[in-house]
């Protein structure tokens, strides 16, 4: 490869491949990565307390300086969406948490921008709650959601967090296509017998050096394979809310207090 020279004849430094806003390589943790919350505020607060966070005036912080990392899908289907938004927004503002965007957050943002989106898949609950809040609050939520990035690279590149995961060759790239992958994962374009999109499991072929932690695909237990952790344990469907402590790689869960939303049949078939 031919290296380019600048106008003084010096070789140009190759630009860092990692987009700046995704680059948290200097953040070494420790942190607690939390899967899809979907408006399950009771379980979220219980989980944060179990992890040692303390609520001071509506903001959970950790006395040892640990930070929470939310994997997105904060809202929809569950009973207390605004309370979850308030708590996570306060933590992010206080630098007690990071948050990446999920497909439900993206759709909620588009609704708040006045776009024509269908109030389905639980967004109808969130929208109803938000319509009881002030316009200022809705504007604050819109601003918060529009600032969420697709994924973060943390701890010298040893940890990557994304809502639906991310393949190794996409890590560091910040394009609309990569954002789509992080939001929805890889889909085949076909639908299953229940009408849900069939997802390819990128994690099966993952051989990357970075540990990837993600949510999006609910299941009764976390799924660990090839240095990837899926920690969406279907809380809103009556499962549990799970955190992965990093670097300890310990899983911590709290059970759902009830079934808030009927699971899709494919999930119901594997739930205990
Ligand atoms: Mn989800």
mmCIF file of C-alpha atoms and ligand atoms in Angstrom, residues 36-38 72-73 75 77 103-104 163 215-218 232, ligand 1:
data_model
loop_
_atom_site.group_PDB
_atom_site.id
_atom_site.type_symbol
_atom_site.label_atom_id
_atom_site.label_comp_id
_atom_site.label_asym_id
_atom_site.label_seq_id
_atom_site.Cartn_x
_atom_site.Cartn_y
_atom_site.Cartn_z
ATOM 1 C CA UNK A 36 -33.440 -4.995 27.243
ATOM 2 C CA UNK A 37 -35.493 -3.253 29.957
ATOM 3 C CA UNK A 38 -38.700 -2.581 27.961
ATOM 4 C CA UNK A 72 -31.028 -0.314 24.391
ATOM 5 C CA UNK A 73 -34.735 -1.116 24.091
ATOM 6 C CA UNK A 75 -39.188 1.129 26.450
ATOM 7 C CA UNK A 77 -44.481 -3.428 26.149
ATOM 8 C CA UNK A 103 -34.675 -0.754 17.553
ATOM 9 C CA UNK A 104 -37.476 0.245 19.941
ATOM 10 C CA UNK A 163 -28.110 -3.794 20.907
ATOM 11 C CA UNK A 215 -29.483 -8.107 23.707
ATOM 12 C CA UNK A 216 -32.376 -7.954 21.214
ATOM 13 C CA UNK A 217 -33.098 -11.677 20.961
ATOM 14 C CA UNK A 218 -35.048 -12.699 24.062
ATOM 15 C CA UNK A 232 -31.808 -10.303 26.799
HETATM 16 MN MN1 LIG B 1 -35.827 -5.833 22.671
#
